[in-house]
Amino acid sequence: MGAATPGASRGDVGSAPGSGAAPGAWVDVPAESDRRDLSRSGAAGGVGEPRSEREAGYLGPVAPGRPDAKRPLPSTHVDGAVDGPPCPRCGVPNPPGRRFCRRCGEPLYDQAVASSGRRRKRRWRGDRSRWLRRSAAAAVAVALAVTLWVFHPELLALWEDLRDRLATPAPVAPTSVTANAAVPDHPATAAADGLSNRYWGAPAVGDAVEFGFAAPFRLLSVVVHTGASAEKDGFAAQARPSALDMVVTTADGTTRTVPITLADQPGPQRTDTGIGNVVRVRLVVRSATGLGEGRHIALGEVEFFRRP
């Protein structure tokens, strides 16, 4: 018995008319689908003979496919935040005090000892820098204190001079005016009465007039008017002082002499002083212009200005 061709179904035992098969033999009968394919191909090609099964491309029955199981995707393990020394091998941070790496098992004891040594070294460096800063600050403070102590008078004088320049001078009137000598009708008080046609008459060079004040004050400037009158015609009627010595006495009894040079002209002539704690001022005539027989020295007016 011959083998059946794939894709054909077995028929009944017997012979088909015109098949040429022996009676009682199995006859291969094409399946319905194959017959349709053969008839289609015959109709298309105009040939009544069926094609072979190999030419029809028939592969035979195929078992249904099974779906492939999906492979599980690798999951990433997210570690919690760990604040500790990293492993020298894999770099994973480990909790403090752990002796072996929690990932690769590398010993961590040597690294912990080294990190503690570094912390101690950093702590010493921090303490040293803090000590250096404190020492530098103390040295600067000591140097500043020494500078202030050594240069205190000069610094104080600079400060007072700055205040004098920024202040607005205020007039101050003396409470007493005396002189060692005076010509008749021209007393010492006439030098501080505020009138321009009255003056203190000094008999000779070397005479002095002194002004006293009720309370100590800082004397900023002195304004002197010379001559017998503020008018130009009466100015040269008597001799005029050309140089004075201003002796200033402070509250502690110390004195300071300020020389004053005067021009031979009518009008105010100012001299800046800047002396503190002034209680008395004495003006001594050192030289005069126009002095002669029967003439005396005329000091018209003296004004004092203090710092408010």
Short mmCIF file of N, CA and C in Angstrom, two decimals, residues 123-259:
data_model
loop_
_atom_site.label_atom_id
_atom_site.label_comp_id
_atom_site.label_asym_id
_atom_site.label_seq_id
_atom_site.Cartn_x
_atom_site.Cartn_y
_atom_site.Cartn_z
N ARG A 123 39.27 69.10 62.92
CA ARG A 123 38.89 69.82 64.12
C ARG A 123 40.06 70.62 64.66
N TRP A 124 41.26 70.02 64.62
CA TRP A 124 42.43 70.76 65.09
C TRP A 124 42.72 71.95 64.19
N ARG A 125 42.54 71.75 62.89
CA ARG A 125 42.76 72.88 61.99
C ARG A 125 41.75 73.99 62.25
N GLY A 126 40.48 73.61 62.49
CA GLY A 126 39.48 74.62 62.80
C GLY A 126 39.78 75.35 64.09
N ASP A 127 40.20 74.63 65.12
CA ASP A 127 40.55 75.28 66.38
C ASP A 127 41.74 76.21 66.20
N ARG A 128 42.71 75.77 65.40
CA ARG A 128 43.88 76.60 65.20
C ARG A 128 43.54 77.89 64.47
N SER A 129 42.69 77.81 63.41
CA SER A 129 42.31 79.01 62.70
C SER A 129 41.50 79.94 63.59
N ARG A 130 40.63 79.37 64.44
CA ARG A 130 39.86 80.21 65.35
C ARG A 130 40.80 80.90 66.34
N TRP A 131 41.79 80.17 66.83
CA TRP A 131 42.75 80.77 67.77
C TRP A 131 43.55 81.87 67.08
N LEU A 132 43.91 81.66 65.81
CA LEU A 132 44.66 82.68 65.10
C LEU A 132 43.82 83.94 64.89
N ARG A 133 42.52 83.75 64.56
CA ARG A 133 41.66 84.92 64.38
C ARG A 133 41.52 85.71 65.67
N ARG A 134 41.34 84.99 66.78
CA ARG A 134 41.21 85.68 68.06
C ARG A 134 42.50 86.40 68.42
N SER A 135 43.62 85.77 68.15
CA SER A 135 44.90 86.41 68.46
C SER A 135 45.11 87.66 67.61
N ALA A 136 44.74 87.56 66.32
CA ALA A 136 44.89 88.73 65.45
C ALA A 136 43.99 89.87 65.90
N ALA A 137 42.75 89.53 66.29
CA ALA A 137 41.83 90.58 66.76
C ALA A 137 42.35 91.23 68.05
N ALA A 138 42.90 90.41 68.96
CA ALA A 138 43.45 90.96 70.20
C ALA A 138 44.65 91.85 69.91
N ALA A 139 45.51 91.42 68.96
CA ALA A 139 46.67 92.24 68.62
C ALA A 139 46.25 93.58 68.01
N VAL A 140 45.24 93.55 67.15
CA VAL A 140 44.75 94.81 66.56
C VAL A 140 44.17 95.72 67.63
N ALA A 141 43.43 95.13 68.58
CA ALA A 141 42.85 95.95 69.65
C ALA A 141 43.95 96.58 70.51
N VAL A 142 44.98 95.81 70.83
CA VAL A 142 46.08 96.34 71.64
C VAL A 142 46.81 97.45 70.89
N ALA A 143 47.07 97.21 69.59
CA ALA A 143 47.76 98.24 68.80
C ALA A 143 46.94 99.52 68.71
N LEU A 144 45.62 99.37 68.56
CA LEU A 144 44.76 100.55 68.50
C LEU A 144 44.76 101.30 69.83
N ALA A 145 44.72 100.54 70.94
CA ALA A 145 44.73 101.19 72.24
C ALA A 145 46.05 101.94 72.48
N VAL A 146 47.15 101.32 72.10
CA VAL A 146 48.45 101.98 72.27
C VAL A 146 48.53 103.24 71.40
N THR A 147 48.02 103.13 70.16
CA THR A 147 48.03 104.30 69.27
C THR A 147 47.21 105.45 69.85
N LEU A 148 46.03 105.11 70.36
CA LEU A 148 45.19 106.15 70.96
C LEU A 148 45.86 106.77 72.19
N TRP A 149 46.53 105.93 72.98
CA TRP A 149 47.18 106.46 74.18
C TRP A 149 48.37 107.35 73.83
N VAL A 150 49.16 106.95 72.83
CA VAL A 150 50.35 107.71 72.47
C VAL A 150 49.97 109.00 71.74
N PHE A 151 49.04 108.87 70.80
CA PHE A 151 48.69 110.03 69.97
C PHE A 151 47.38 110.68 70.42
N HIS A 152 47.01 110.48 71.66
CA HIS A 152 45.75 111.04 72.13
C HIS A 152 45.69 112.56 72.01
N PRO A 153 46.73 113.29 72.44
CA PRO A 153 46.64 114.76 72.31
C PRO A 153 46.49 115.22 70.86
N GLU A 154 47.29 114.60 69.95
CA GLU A 154 47.19 115.01 68.55
C GLU A 154 45.83 114.66 67.96
N LEU A 155 45.34 113.47 68.27
CA LEU A 155 44.03 113.07 67.75
C LEU A 155 42.91 113.95 68.32
N LEU A 156 43.03 114.27 69.60
CA LEU A 156 42.02 115.15 70.20
C LEU A 156 42.06 116.54 69.57
N ALA A 157 43.26 117.03 69.31
CA ALA A 157 43.38 118.34 68.68
C ALA A 157 42.78 118.34 67.26
N LEU A 158 43.01 117.24 66.53
CA LEU A 158 42.42 117.15 65.19
C LEU A 158 40.89 117.11 65.25
N TRP A 159 40.38 116.39 66.24
CA TRP A 159 38.93 116.31 66.39
C TRP A 159 38.33 117.68 66.74
N GLU A 160 38.98 118.37 67.68
CA GLU A 160 38.49 119.69 68.07
C GLU A 160 38.60 120.69 66.92
N ASP A 161 39.67 120.57 66.15
CA ASP A 161 39.83 121.47 65.01
C ASP A 161 38.72 121.23 63.98
N LEU A 162 38.38 119.97 63.77
CA LEU A 162 37.28 119.67 62.85
C LEU A 162 35.96 120.25 63.36
N ARG A 163 35.71 120.11 64.64
CA ARG A 163 34.49 120.68 65.21
C ARG A 163 34.49 122.21 65.11
N ASP A 164 35.67 122.83 65.29
CA ASP A 164 35.74 124.28 65.17
C ASP A 164 35.40 124.75 63.75
N ARG A 165 35.87 123.99 62.77
CA ARG A 165 35.62 124.39 61.39
C ARG A 165 34.15 124.23 61.01
N LEU A 166 33.49 123.23 61.60
CA LEU A 166 32.09 123.00 61.27
C LEU A 166 31.12 123.85 62.09
N ALA A 167 31.60 124.42 63.18
CA ALA A 167 30.71 125.19 64.06
C ALA A 167 30.51 126.61 63.54
N THR A 168 29.41 127.20 63.97
CA THR A 168 29.12 128.61 63.67
C THR A 168 29.49 129.45 64.88
N PRO A 169 30.51 130.34 64.77
CA PRO A 169 30.94 131.11 65.94
C PRO A 169 29.81 131.97 66.51
N ALA A 170 29.79 132.03 67.84
CA ALA A 170 28.81 132.86 68.54
C ALA A 170 29.55 133.90 69.37
N PRO A 171 29.09 135.15 69.40
CA PRO A 171 29.79 136.19 70.19
C PRO A 171 29.63 135.94 71.68
N VAL A 172 30.67 136.28 72.42
CA VAL A 172 30.65 136.18 73.87
C VAL A 172 31.21 137.48 74.44
N ALA A 173 30.51 138.05 75.42
CA ALA A 173 30.91 139.33 76.00
C ALA A 173 31.65 139.10 77.32
N PRO A 174 32.74 139.85 77.55
CA PRO A 174 33.44 139.71 78.83
C PRO A 174 32.63 140.32 79.97
N THR A 175 32.84 139.78 81.16
CA THR A 175 32.16 140.31 82.35
C THR A 175 32.99 141.36 83.07
N SER A 176 34.28 141.41 82.78
CA SER A 176 35.15 142.43 83.42
C SER A 176 36.24 142.82 82.43
N VAL A 177 36.62 144.13 82.47
CA VAL A 177 37.69 144.65 81.63
C VAL A 177 38.55 145.56 82.49
N THR A 178 39.83 145.24 82.57
CA THR A 178 40.78 146.05 83.37
C THR A 178 42.04 146.28 82.56
N ALA A 179 42.81 147.36 82.96
CA ALA A 179 44.06 147.67 82.28
C ALA A 179 45.07 148.17 83.31
N ASN A 180 46.35 147.97 83.00
CA ASN A 180 47.38 148.44 83.93
C ASN A 180 47.59 149.95 83.80
N ALA A 181 47.12 150.56 82.66
CA ALA A 181 47.25 152.02 82.47
C ALA A 181 46.26 152.47 81.42
N ALA A 182 45.84 153.72 81.51
CA ALA A 182 44.90 154.29 80.54
C ALA A 182 44.98 155.80 80.58
N VAL A 183 44.84 156.46 79.44
CA VAL A 183 44.84 157.91 79.39
C VAL A 183 43.47 158.41 79.84
N PRO A 184 43.37 159.66 80.31
CA PRO A 184 42.08 160.16 80.76
C PRO A 184 41.02 160.14 79.65
N ASP A 185 39.81 159.86 80.07
CA ASP A 185 38.64 159.80 79.19
C ASP A 185 38.64 158.63 78.21
N HIS A 186 39.63 157.74 78.33
CA HIS A 186 39.67 156.55 77.45
C HIS A 186 39.99 155.31 78.31
N PRO A 187 39.01 154.88 79.11
CA PRO A 187 39.26 153.76 80.03
C PRO A 187 39.32 152.43 79.27
N ALA A 188 39.68 151.41 80.01
CA ALA A 188 39.79 150.07 79.42
C ALA A 188 38.44 149.52 78.99
N THR A 189 37.37 149.90 79.72
CA THR A 189 36.04 149.39 79.37
C THR A 189 35.58 149.84 78.00
N ALA A 190 36.18 150.90 77.48
CA ALA A 190 35.78 151.38 76.15
C ALA A 190 36.19 150.39 75.05
N ALA A 191 37.09 149.47 75.37
CA ALA A 191 37.52 148.49 74.36
C ALA A 191 36.52 147.36 74.17
N ALA A 192 35.47 147.32 75.04
CA ALA A 192 34.49 146.24 74.92
C ALA A 192 33.08 146.74 75.10
N ASP A 193 32.82 148.01 74.72
CA ASP A 193 31.49 148.58 74.90
C ASP A 193 30.63 148.51 73.64
N GLY A 194 31.18 148.02 72.54
CA GLY A 194 30.42 147.89 71.30
C GLY A 194 30.29 149.15 70.50
N LEU A 195 30.98 150.23 70.86
CA LEU A 195 30.89 151.52 70.14
C LEU A 195 32.18 151.74 69.36
N SER A 196 32.03 152.23 68.14
CA SER A 196 33.19 152.40 67.27
C SER A 196 33.88 153.73 67.46
N ASN A 197 33.25 154.69 68.16
CA ASN A 197 33.88 156.00 68.36
C ASN A 197 34.49 156.14 69.75
N ARG A 198 34.62 155.04 70.47
CA ARG A 198 35.26 155.04 71.79
C ARG A 198 36.39 154.01 71.76
N TYR A 199 37.46 154.24 72.52
CA TYR A 199 38.61 153.34 72.49
C TYR A 199 39.33 153.39 73.83
N TRP A 200 40.14 152.38 74.04
CA TRP A 200 41.05 152.35 75.20
C TRP A 200 42.34 153.02 74.77
N GLY A 201 42.76 154.01 75.57
CA GLY A 201 43.99 154.74 75.25
C GLY A 201 45.14 154.23 76.10
N ALA A 202 46.12 153.56 75.47
CA ALA A 202 47.31 153.05 76.17
C ALA A 202 48.40 154.12 76.10
N PRO A 203 48.97 154.48 77.25
CA PRO A 203 50.00 155.54 77.23
C PRO A 203 51.25 155.16 76.46
N ALA A 204 51.66 153.88 76.49
CA ALA A 204 52.93 153.51 75.86
C ALA A 204 52.89 152.03 75.45
N VAL A 205 53.93 151.67 74.69
CA VAL A 205 54.08 150.26 74.30
C VAL A 205 54.39 149.45 75.55
N GLY A 206 53.82 148.26 75.68
CA GLY A 206 53.98 147.41 76.85
C GLY A 206 52.78 147.42 77.76
N ASP A 207 51.88 148.40 77.61
CA ASP A 207 50.66 148.41 78.41
C ASP A 207 49.74 147.27 77.96
N ALA A 208 48.85 146.87 78.88
CA ALA A 208 47.99 145.72 78.60
C ALA A 208 46.58 145.95 79.12
N VAL A 209 45.63 145.28 78.48
CA VAL A 209 44.24 145.29 78.90
C VAL A 209 43.81 143.82 79.05
N GLU A 210 43.02 143.54 80.10
CA GLU A 210 42.64 142.15 80.39
C GLU A 210 41.11 142.05 80.43
N PHE A 211 40.62 140.94 79.84
CA PHE A 211 39.18 140.65 79.76
C PHE A 211 38.90 139.36 80.54
N GLY A 212 37.92 139.42 81.43
CA GLY A 212 37.53 138.24 82.20
C GLY A 212 36.14 137.76 81.78
N PHE A 213 35.90 136.42 81.92
CA PHE A 213 34.64 135.82 81.48
C PHE A 213 34.03 135.02 82.62
N ALA A 214 32.71 134.90 82.59
CA ALA A 214 31.99 134.26 83.70
C ALA A 214 32.20 132.75 83.74
N ALA A 215 32.29 132.09 82.59
CA ALA A 215 32.40 130.63 82.53
C ALA A 215 33.40 130.25 81.45
N PRO A 216 34.09 129.12 81.61
CA PRO A 216 35.03 128.68 80.58
C PRO A 216 34.31 128.42 79.25
N PHE A 217 34.96 128.69 78.16
CA PHE A 217 34.40 128.46 76.84
C PHE A 217 35.55 128.19 75.87
N ARG A 218 35.18 127.72 74.70
CA ARG A 218 36.19 127.47 73.65
C ARG A 218 36.25 128.70 72.76
N LEU A 219 37.40 129.37 72.77
CA LEU A 219 37.59 130.60 72.01
C LEU A 219 37.98 130.24 70.58
N LEU A 220 37.10 130.58 69.65
CA LEU A 220 37.36 130.28 68.24
C LEU A 220 38.14 131.39 67.55
N SER A 221 37.81 132.64 67.83
CA SER A 221 38.48 133.74 67.14
C SER A 221 38.33 135.03 67.93
N VAL A 222 39.23 135.98 67.61
CA VAL A 222 39.22 137.32 68.20
C VAL A 222 39.26 138.34 67.07
N VAL A 223 38.40 139.35 67.17
CA VAL A 223 38.35 140.41 66.15
C VAL A 223 38.78 141.72 66.82
N VAL A 224 39.79 142.39 66.24
CA VAL A 224 40.36 143.60 66.81
C VAL A 224 40.12 144.78 65.84
N HIS A 225 39.67 145.92 66.44
CA HIS A 225 39.52 147.17 65.69
C HIS A 225 40.55 148.16 66.25
N THR A 226 41.40 148.70 65.41
CA THR A 226 42.41 149.67 65.87
C THR A 226 42.01 151.08 65.45
N GLY A 227 42.71 152.08 66.06
CA GLY A 227 42.50 153.49 65.69
C GLY A 227 41.48 154.16 66.60
N ALA A 228 41.51 155.49 66.52
CA ALA A 228 40.62 156.31 67.36
C ALA A 228 39.20 156.30 66.85
N SER A 229 38.96 155.91 65.60
CA SER A 229 37.61 155.91 65.06
C SER A 229 37.55 154.93 63.89
N ALA A 230 36.34 154.43 63.63
CA ALA A 230 36.17 153.54 62.49
C ALA A 230 36.14 154.32 61.18
N GLU A 231 35.92 155.65 61.27
CA GLU A 231 35.93 156.47 60.07
C GLU A 231 37.36 156.72 59.61
N LYS A 232 37.54 156.84 58.33
CA LYS A 232 38.87 156.99 57.78
C LYS A 232 39.53 158.30 58.20
N ASP A 233 38.75 159.36 58.34
CA ASP A 233 39.32 160.67 58.72
C ASP A 233 39.81 160.68 60.15
N GLY A 234 39.08 160.04 61.07
CA GLY A 234 39.49 160.03 62.48
C GLY A 234 40.32 158.85 62.86
N PHE A 235 40.58 157.94 61.95
CA PHE A 235 41.31 156.72 62.27
C PHE A 235 42.75 157.04 62.69
N ALA A 236 43.41 157.92 62.01
CA ALA A 236 44.83 158.22 62.27
C ALA A 236 45.01 159.38 63.23
N ALA A 237 43.99 159.76 63.98
CA ALA A 237 44.13 160.87 64.95
C ALA A 237 45.09 160.51 66.06
N GLN A 238 45.19 159.24 66.40
CA GLN A 238 46.12 158.79 67.43
C GLN A 238 46.92 157.61 66.87
N ALA A 239 47.90 157.18 67.64
CA ALA A 239 48.71 156.05 67.22
C ALA A 239 47.87 154.77 67.24
N ARG A 240 48.28 153.76 66.47
CA ARG A 240 47.56 152.49 66.39
C ARG A 240 48.50 151.34 66.71
N PRO A 241 48.00 150.30 67.43
CA PRO A 241 48.87 149.14 67.69
C PRO A 241 49.07 148.33 66.40
N SER A 242 50.30 147.94 66.14
CA SER A 242 50.63 147.12 64.96
C SER A 242 50.94 145.68 65.33
N ALA A 243 51.19 145.39 66.63
CA ALA A 243 51.44 144.03 67.06
C ALA A 243 50.98 143.88 68.50
N LEU A 244 50.34 142.74 68.76
CA LEU A 244 49.85 142.43 70.12
C LEU A 244 50.26 141.02 70.48
N ASP A 245 50.41 140.80 71.79
CA ASP A 245 50.55 139.46 72.34
C ASP A 245 49.26 139.13 73.09
N MET A 246 48.57 138.08 72.63
CA MET A 246 47.34 137.67 73.30
C MET A 246 47.68 136.50 74.22
N VAL A 247 47.59 136.75 75.52
CA VAL A 247 47.88 135.73 76.53
C VAL A 247 46.55 135.17 77.02
N VAL A 248 46.32 133.89 76.73
CA VAL A 248 45.05 133.23 77.06
C VAL A 248 45.27 132.34 78.27
N THR A 249 44.40 132.51 79.30
CA THR A 249 44.47 131.69 80.51
C THR A 249 43.26 130.76 80.53
N THR A 250 43.52 129.46 80.75
CA THR A 250 42.44 128.46 80.79
C THR A 250 42.00 128.20 82.22
N ALA A 251 41.01 127.35 82.38
CA ALA A 251 40.43 127.09 83.70
C ALA A 251 41.40 126.42 84.64
N ASP A 252 42.35 125.66 84.13
CA ASP A 252 43.31 124.97 85.00
C ASP A 252 44.52 125.83 85.31
N GLY A 253 44.54 127.10 84.89
CA GLY A 253 45.62 128.01 85.21
C GLY A 253 46.73 128.08 84.19
N THR A 254 46.71 127.24 83.17
CA THR A 254 47.76 127.29 82.15
C THR A 254 47.51 128.47 81.22
N THR A 255 48.61 128.98 80.64
CA THR A 255 48.51 130.12 79.74
C THR A 255 49.08 129.76 78.37
N ARG A 256 48.62 130.46 77.39
CA ARG A 256 49.09 130.26 76.01
C ARG A 256 49.14 131.62 75.35
N THR A 257 50.27 131.91 74.71
CA THR A 257 50.47 133.21 74.08
C THR A 257 50.32 133.09 72.56
N VAL A 258 49.50 133.96 72.01
CA VAL A 258 49.25 133.95 70.56
C VAL A 258 49.63 135.33 70.03
N PRO A 259 50.66 135.44 69.19
CA PRO A 259 51.02 136.75 68.63
C PRO A 259 50.02 137.16 67.55
#
